[in-house]
mmCIF file of C-alpha atoms in Angstrom:
data_model
loop_
_atom_site.group_PDB
_atom_site.id
_atom_site.type_symbol
_atom_site.label_atom_id
_atom_site.label_comp_id
_atom_site.label_asym_id
_atom_site.label_seq_id
_atom_site.Cartn_x
_atom_site.Cartn_y
_atom_site.Cartn_z
ATOM 1 C CA MET K 474 13.676 -54.260 -140.962
ATOM 2 C CA THR K 475 16.125 -51.522 -142.044
ATOM 3 C CA PRO K 476 16.984 -51.806 -145.718
ATOM 4 C CA PRO K 477 20.607 -52.203 -146.689
ATOM 5 C CA PRO K 478 22.494 -49.020 -147.520
ATOM 6 C CA ILE K 479 22.553 -48.080 -151.125
ATOM 7 C CA ASP K 480 25.893 -47.156 -152.494
ATOM 8 C CA PRO K 481 25.912 -43.802 -154.069
ATOM 9 C CA ALA K 482 26.342 -43.552 -157.795
ATOM 10 C CA PRO K 483 29.807 -42.873 -158.827
ATOM 11 C CA LEU K 484 30.461 -39.271 -159.710
ATOM 12 C CA PRO K 485 31.287 -38.710 -163.361
ATOM 13 C CA ASP K 486 35.040 -38.352 -163.984
ATOM 14 C CA LEU K 487 34.886 -34.907 -165.539
ATOM 15 C CA GLN K 488 38.601 -34.461 -165.475
ATOM 16 C CA ASN K 489 39.179 -37.546 -167.516
ATOM 17 C CA ARG K 490 36.293 -36.593 -169.868
ATOM 18 C CA ASP K 491 37.646 -33.176 -170.490
ATOM 19 C CA ARG K 492 41.197 -34.694 -171.045
ATOM 20 C CA THR K 493 39.847 -36.890 -173.689
ATOM 21 C CA LEU K 494 37.870 -34.201 -175.534
ATOM 22 C CA SER K 495 41.007 -32.003 -175.296
ATOM 23 C CA ASP K 496 43.025 -34.857 -176.857
ATOM 24 C CA ARG K 497 40.485 -35.248 -179.612
ATOM 25 C CA ALA K 498 40.466 -31.517 -180.326
ATOM 26 C CA TYR K 499 44.379 -31.481 -180.289
ATOM 27 C CA GLU K 500 44.609 -34.178 -182.785
ATOM 28 C CA ARG K 501 41.965 -32.780 -185.052
ATOM 29 C CA ILE K 502 43.727 -29.392 -185.195
ATOM 30 C CA LEU K 503 47.007 -31.185 -185.858
ATOM 31 C CA ALA K 504 45.544 -33.207 -188.657
ATOM 32 C CA LYS K 505 44.228 -30.058 -190.239
ATOM 33 C CA ILE K 506 47.805 -28.609 -190.043
ATOM 34 C CA MET K 507 49.276 -31.708 -191.334
ATOM 35 C CA GLU K 508 46.909 -31.976 -194.453
ATOM 36 C CA GLY K 509 47.548 -28.268 -195.161
ATOM 37 C CA GLU K 510 44.104 -26.892 -194.316
ATOM 38 C CA PHE K 511 45.965 -24.495 -191.962
ATOM 39 C CA SER K 512 49.357 -23.610 -193.498
ATOM 40 C CA VAL K 513 52.479 -22.357 -191.860
ATOM 41 C CA GLY K 514 52.123 -18.725 -190.761
ATOM 42 C CA GLU K 515 48.285 -18.774 -191.079
ATOM 43 C CA LYS K 516 46.226 -17.460 -188.174
ATOM 44 C CA LEU K 517 43.840 -20.080 -186.714
ATOM 45 C CA PRO K 518 40.070 -19.441 -186.475
ATOM 46 C CA ALA K 519 38.946 -17.471 -183.531
ATOM 47 C CA GLU K 520 38.276 -19.557 -180.455
ATOM 48 C CA HIS K 521 34.504 -19.047 -180.855
ATOM 49 C CA ASP K 522 34.528 -20.384 -184.394
ATOM 50 C CA LEU K 523 37.137 -23.068 -183.853
ATOM 51 C CA SER K 524 35.303 -24.573 -180.730
ATOM 52 C CA ARG K 525 32.106 -24.651 -182.855
ATOM 53 C CA GLN K 526 33.893 -26.350 -185.599
ATOM 54 C CA LEU K 527 35.269 -28.975 -183.449
ATOM 55 C CA GLY K 528 32.114 -29.401 -181.349
ATOM 56 C CA VAL K 529 33.909 -28.677 -177.957
ATOM 57 C CA SER K 530 33.711 -26.020 -175.393
ATOM 58 C CA ARG K 531 36.136 -23.146 -175.309
ATOM 59 C CA PRO K 532 37.956 -24.552 -172.125
ATOM 60 C CA VAL K 533 38.542 -27.749 -173.787
ATOM 61 C CA LEU K 534 39.823 -25.889 -176.969
ATOM 62 C CA ARG K 535 42.256 -23.901 -174.858
ATOM 63 C CA THR K 536 43.726 -27.021 -173.321
ATOM 64 C CA ALA K 537 44.289 -28.541 -176.876
ATOM 65 C CA LEU K 538 45.657 -25.140 -177.958
ATOM 66 C CA LYS K 539 48.234 -25.068 -174.880
ATOM 67 C CA GLN K 540 49.429 -28.581 -175.821
ATOM 68 C CA LEU K 541 49.919 -27.448 -179.429
ATOM 69 C CA ARG K 542 51.847 -24.223 -178.117
ATOM 70 C CA ASN K 543 54.048 -26.670 -175.936
ATOM 71 C CA ASP K 544 54.823 -28.823 -179.047
ATOM 72 C CA ASN K 545 55.815 -25.554 -180.918
ATOM 73 C CA VAL K 546 53.354 -26.333 -183.579
ATOM 74 C CA ILE K 547 51.416 -23.072 -182.955
ATOM 75 C CA VAL K 548 52.381 -19.814 -181.481
ATOM 76 C CA SER K 549 50.162 -17.247 -179.833
ATOM 77 C CA LYS K 550 50.460 -13.448 -180.378
ATOM 78 C CA GLN K 551 48.909 -11.306 -177.624
ATOM 79 C CA GLY K 552 45.900 -9.615 -179.184
ATOM 80 C CA SER K 553 46.133 -11.342 -182.508
ATOM 81 C CA GLY K 554 45.307 -14.925 -181.940
ATOM 82 C CA SER K 555 47.189 -18.159 -182.695
ATOM 83 C CA PHE K 556 49.258 -18.881 -185.684
ATOM 84 C CA VAL K 557 50.678 -22.122 -187.168
ATOM 85 C CA ASN K 558 54.459 -22.106 -186.343
ATOM 86 C CA ARG K 559 55.413 -25.301 -188.206
ATOM 87 C CA ARG K 560 54.056 -28.208 -189.863
ATOM 88 C CA PRO K 561 55.073 -31.509 -188.018
ATOM 89 C CA GLU K 562 57.231 -34.247 -189.546
ATOM 90 C CA GLY K 563 55.891 -35.308 -192.932
ATOM 91 C CA GLY K 564 55.878 -38.958 -192.053
ATOM 92 C CA LEU K 565 54.197 -38.563 -188.707
ATOM 93 C CA MET K 566 50.813 -39.591 -189.840
ATOM 94 C CA ASP K 567 52.202 -42.697 -191.592
ATOM 95 C CA PHE K 568 53.491 -44.157 -188.359
ATOM 96 C CA ALA K 569 51.126 -42.698 -185.694
ATOM 97 C CA PRO K 570 47.520 -42.496 -186.786
ATOM 98 C CA VAL K 571 45.486 -39.632 -185.616
ATOM 99 C CA GLY K 572 44.012 -40.920 -182.178
ATOM 100 C CA SER K 573 47.202 -42.166 -180.789
ATOM 101 C CA ILE K 574 49.400 -38.975 -180.961
ATOM 102 C CA ALA K 575 48.187 -37.397 -177.707
ATOM 103 C CA ASP K 576 48.803 -40.549 -175.844
ATOM 104 C CA ILE K 577 52.383 -40.806 -177.271
ATOM 105 C CA GLN K 578 53.019 -37.171 -176.240
ATOM 106 C CA SER K 579 51.674 -38.038 -172.700
ATOM 107 C CA THR K 580 53.956 -40.958 -172.358
ATOM 108 C CA PHE K 581 56.956 -38.800 -173.158
ATOM 109 C CA GLU K 582 55.887 -36.399 -170.474
ATOM 110 C CA PHE K 583 55.688 -39.286 -167.932
ATOM 111 C CA ARG K 584 58.836 -40.778 -169.042
ATOM 112 C CA GLU K 585 60.798 -37.564 -168.690
ATOM 113 C CA ALA K 586 59.876 -37.469 -164.906
ATOM 114 C CA LEU K 587 60.184 -41.123 -164.335
ATOM 115 C CA GLU K 588 63.363 -42.108 -166.207
ATOM 116 C CA GLY K 589 65.137 -38.755 -165.297
ATOM 117 C CA LYS K 590 64.906 -39.784 -161.570
ATOM 118 C CA ALA K 591 65.768 -43.334 -162.392
ATOM 119 C CA ALA K 592 69.013 -42.199 -164.291
ATOM 120 C CA ALA K 593 69.938 -40.148 -161.333
ATOM 121 C CA LEU K 594 69.593 -43.112 -158.907
ATOM 122 C CA ALA K 595 71.264 -45.498 -161.256
ATOM 123 C CA ALA K 596 74.323 -43.160 -161.364
ATOM 124 C CA THR K 597 74.962 -43.944 -157.611
ATOM 125 C CA ARG K 598 73.542 -47.420 -157.428
ATOM 126 C CA ARG K 599 74.630 -49.159 -160.633
ATOM 127 C CA SER K 600 77.177 -52.047 -160.646
ATOM 128 C CA ASP K 601 80.168 -52.440 -162.853
ATOM 129 C CA ALA K 602 78.309 -55.242 -164.794
ATOM 130 C CA GLU K 603 75.295 -52.880 -165.522
ATOM 131 C CA LEU K 604 77.614 -50.252 -166.705
ATOM 132 C CA ALA K 605 79.351 -52.833 -169.052
ATOM 133 C CA ARG K 606 75.864 -53.810 -170.185
ATOM 134 C CA LEU K 607 74.955 -50.281 -171.175
ATOM 135 C CA ARG K 608 78.274 -49.826 -173.021
ATOM 136 C CA ALA K 609 77.361 -53.044 -174.953
ATOM 137 C CA ILE K 610 73.882 -51.857 -175.771
ATOM 138 C CA LEU K 611 75.232 -48.664 -177.059
ATOM 139 C CA ASP K 612 77.582 -50.591 -179.434
ATOM 140 C CA GLU K 613 74.672 -52.711 -180.624
ATOM 141 C CA TRP K 614 72.605 -49.717 -181.154
ATOM 142 C CA ASP K 615 75.347 -48.044 -183.164
ATOM 143 C CA MET K 616 75.742 -51.143 -185.259
ATOM 144 C CA SER K 617 72.026 -51.414 -185.913
ATOM 145 C CA ASN K 618 71.963 -47.897 -187.303
ATOM 146 C CA ASN K 619 74.979 -48.478 -189.550
ATOM 147 C CA SER K 620 73.187 -51.557 -190.984
ATOM 148 C CA GLY K 621 69.953 -49.698 -191.516
ATOM 149 C CA ASN K 622 68.067 -51.266 -188.623
ATOM 150 C CA LEU K 623 65.995 -49.128 -186.448
ATOM 151 C CA GLY K 624 67.709 -50.310 -183.348
ATOM 152 C CA VAL K 625 64.455 -50.117 -181.296
ATOM 153 C CA SER K 626 65.197 -53.260 -179.246
ATOM 154 C CA ALA K 627 68.576 -51.909 -178.236
ATOM 155 C CA ASP K 628 67.200 -48.538 -177.284
ATOM 156 C CA GLU K 629 64.414 -50.188 -175.054
ATOM 157 C CA ASP K 630 67.033 -52.262 -173.426
ATOM 158 C CA PHE K 631 69.234 -49.194 -172.579
ATOM 159 C CA HIS K 632 66.448 -47.498 -170.849
ATOM 160 C CA ALA K 633 65.370 -50.691 -169.064
ATOM 161 C CA VAL K 634 68.678 -51.384 -167.709
ATOM 162 C CA ILE K 635 68.816 -47.910 -166.234
ATOM 163 C CA CYS K 636 65.503 -48.289 -164.589
ATOM 164 C CA SER K 637 66.674 -51.562 -163.100
ATOM 165 C CA ALA K 638 70.034 -50.120 -161.985
ATOM 166 C CA SER K 639 68.137 -47.484 -159.990
ATOM 167 C CA ARG K 640 67.453 -50.379 -157.481
ATOM 168 C CA ASN K 641 63.814 -49.218 -157.172
ATOM 169 C CA GLN K 642 61.355 -51.745 -158.409
ATOM 170 C CA TYR K 643 58.555 -49.229 -158.778
ATOM 171 C CA PHE K 644 60.469 -47.567 -161.579
ATOM 172 C CA MET K 645 60.614 -50.723 -163.546
ATOM 173 C CA ALA K 646 57.040 -51.736 -162.637
ATOM 174 C CA ALA K 647 55.727 -48.336 -163.922
ATOM 175 C CA ARG K 648 57.766 -48.723 -167.232
ATOM 176 C CA VAL K 649 56.681 -52.448 -167.876
ATOM 177 C CA SER K 650 53.088 -51.408 -167.427
ATOM 178 C CA MET K 651 53.300 -48.673 -170.138
ATOM 179 C CA ARG K 652 55.645 -50.704 -172.258
ATOM 180 C CA THR K 653 53.342 -50.701 -175.448
ATOM 181 C CA ASN K 654 53.087 -46.904 -175.418
ATOM 182 C CA ILE K 655 56.844 -46.581 -174.849
ATOM 183 C CA LEU K 656 57.632 -48.818 -177.805
ATOM 184 C CA ALA K 657 55.125 -47.122 -179.984
ATOM 185 C CA GLY K 658 57.011 -43.580 -179.118
ATOM 186 C CA MET K 659 60.403 -45.170 -179.641
ATOM 187 C CA ASN K 660 59.411 -46.680 -183.018
ATOM 188 C CA LEU K 661 58.036 -43.280 -184.091
ATOM 189 C CA THR K 662 60.926 -41.154 -183.170
ATOM 190 C CA ILE K 663 63.637 -43.527 -184.422
ATOM 191 C CA THR K 664 61.849 -44.121 -187.661
ATOM 192 C CA LEU K 665 61.603 -40.515 -188.299
ATOM 193 C CA THR K 666 65.178 -39.863 -187.200
ATOM 194 C CA VAL K 667 66.511 -42.623 -189.465
ATOM 195 C CA ASN K 668 64.632 -41.038 -192.413
ATOM 196 C CA ASP K 669 66.400 -37.805 -191.686
ATOM 197 C CA PRO K 670 69.870 -36.356 -192.397
ATOM 198 C CA GLU K 671 72.881 -37.995 -190.775
ATOM 199 C CA GLU K 672 73.275 -34.993 -188.419
ATOM 200 C CA ARG K 673 69.940 -35.878 -186.537
ATOM 201 C CA ILE K 674 71.140 -39.347 -185.974
ATOM 202 C CA LYS K 675 74.460 -38.049 -184.542
ATOM 203 C CA ARG K 676 72.463 -36.003 -182.129
ATOM 204 C CA VAL K 677 70.583 -38.958 -180.772
ATOM 205 C CA LYS K 678 73.718 -40.981 -180.316
ATOM 206 C CA ALA K 679 75.337 -38.040 -178.508
ATOM 207 C CA GLU K 680 72.280 -37.926 -176.196
ATOM 208 C CA HIS K 681 72.608 -41.648 -175.305
ATOM 209 C CA MET K 682 76.341 -41.158 -174.723
ATOM 210 C CA ALA K 683 75.766 -38.223 -172.450
ATOM 211 C CA ILE K 684 73.577 -40.399 -170.224
ATOM 212 C CA PHE K 685 76.077 -43.288 -170.067
ATOM 213 C CA GLU K 686 79.061 -40.999 -169.334
ATOM 214 C CA ALA K 687 77.157 -39.407 -166.494
ATOM 215 C CA ILE K 688 76.218 -42.786 -165.128
ATOM 216 C CA ALA K 689 79.665 -43.963 -165.499
ATOM 217 C CA ALA K 690 81.018 -40.923 -163.700
ATOM 218 C CA LYS K 691 78.472 -41.557 -160.796
ATOM 219 C CA ASP K 692 77.155 -38.113 -161.273
ATOM 220 C CA PRO K 693 73.396 -38.222 -160.447
ATOM 221 C CA ASP K 694 72.548 -34.570 -161.412
ATOM 222 C CA ALA K 695 74.154 -34.898 -164.881
ATOM 223 C CA ALA K 696 72.555 -38.222 -165.427
ATOM 224 C CA GLY K 697 69.121 -37.049 -164.539
ATOM 225 C CA ALA K 698 69.437 -33.967 -166.454
ATOM 226 C CA ALA K 699 70.909 -35.915 -169.588
ATOM 227 C CA MET K 700 67.991 -38.368 -169.576
ATOM 228 C CA ARG K 701 65.422 -35.623 -169.225
ATOM 229 C CA ALA K 702 67.066 -33.764 -172.055
ATOM 230 C CA HIS K 703 67.083 -36.899 -174.251
ATOM 231 C CA ILE K 704 63.494 -37.769 -173.760
ATOM 232 C CA ASP K 705 62.446 -34.147 -174.249
ATOM 233 C CA ALA K 706 64.412 -34.061 -177.437
ATOM 234 C CA SER K 707 62.863 -37.366 -178.619
ATOM 235 C CA ARG K 708 59.382 -35.908 -178.116
ATOM 236 C CA ASN K 709 60.434 -32.652 -180.044
ATOM 237 C CA ARG K 710 61.754 -34.746 -182.854
ATOM 238 C CA VAL K 711 58.235 -35.984 -183.543
ATOM 239 C CA PHE K 712 57.091 -32.414 -184.286
ATOM 240 C CA GLU K 713 60.118 -30.952 -185.983
ATOM 241 C CA GLY K 714 59.280 -29.444 -189.358
ATOM 242 C CA SER K 715 60.006 -31.497 -192.495
#
């Protein structure tokens, strides 16, 4: 009797493993910068030494350093190495423990692609009722900020209505599936913004208004660009110097 076939053992997910290791290296370097171990303008240790300190391979370390460069936290000078460019927001670690920051950053990257397209579609497919709802949410968000409330609920509603107005259920499904991560990012960016000078709050309001006006004008290119710019700016606000 022929024995039943044996399923092959699953291959190790090396890509996800490397991603996890690079996230950890990224967060540990960021923590060292936040804690002042590496100060602004200081050169980071050589790759060989830093990879040994962190207990990761040099390819993993390079992935982490690339993300830090993308966040404008460090800069690389050809032939000289990597230098700390800025210390991220002073309250960052109070609201986002090390271990969650890389996930929040990845969420922003995903949202920029997802919601940029959703906004473009919403500009051509939205109803008058949905446009009125967006206007009402902006008014609510404005009142929340004036009263000292963070306005996270109104901000979430604004983005959710736009995804719904795209008339593509997969945008909404994707957004719902990652709602916890999205809210964590919103809480972080809005909290840090409210703790900042009034000029930064005005910029956030202007970004929302640019999205609304493009959708109201039924301009998909402008709507998509405004949404991507807003999410990218939100992501950058997490890492602006204090």
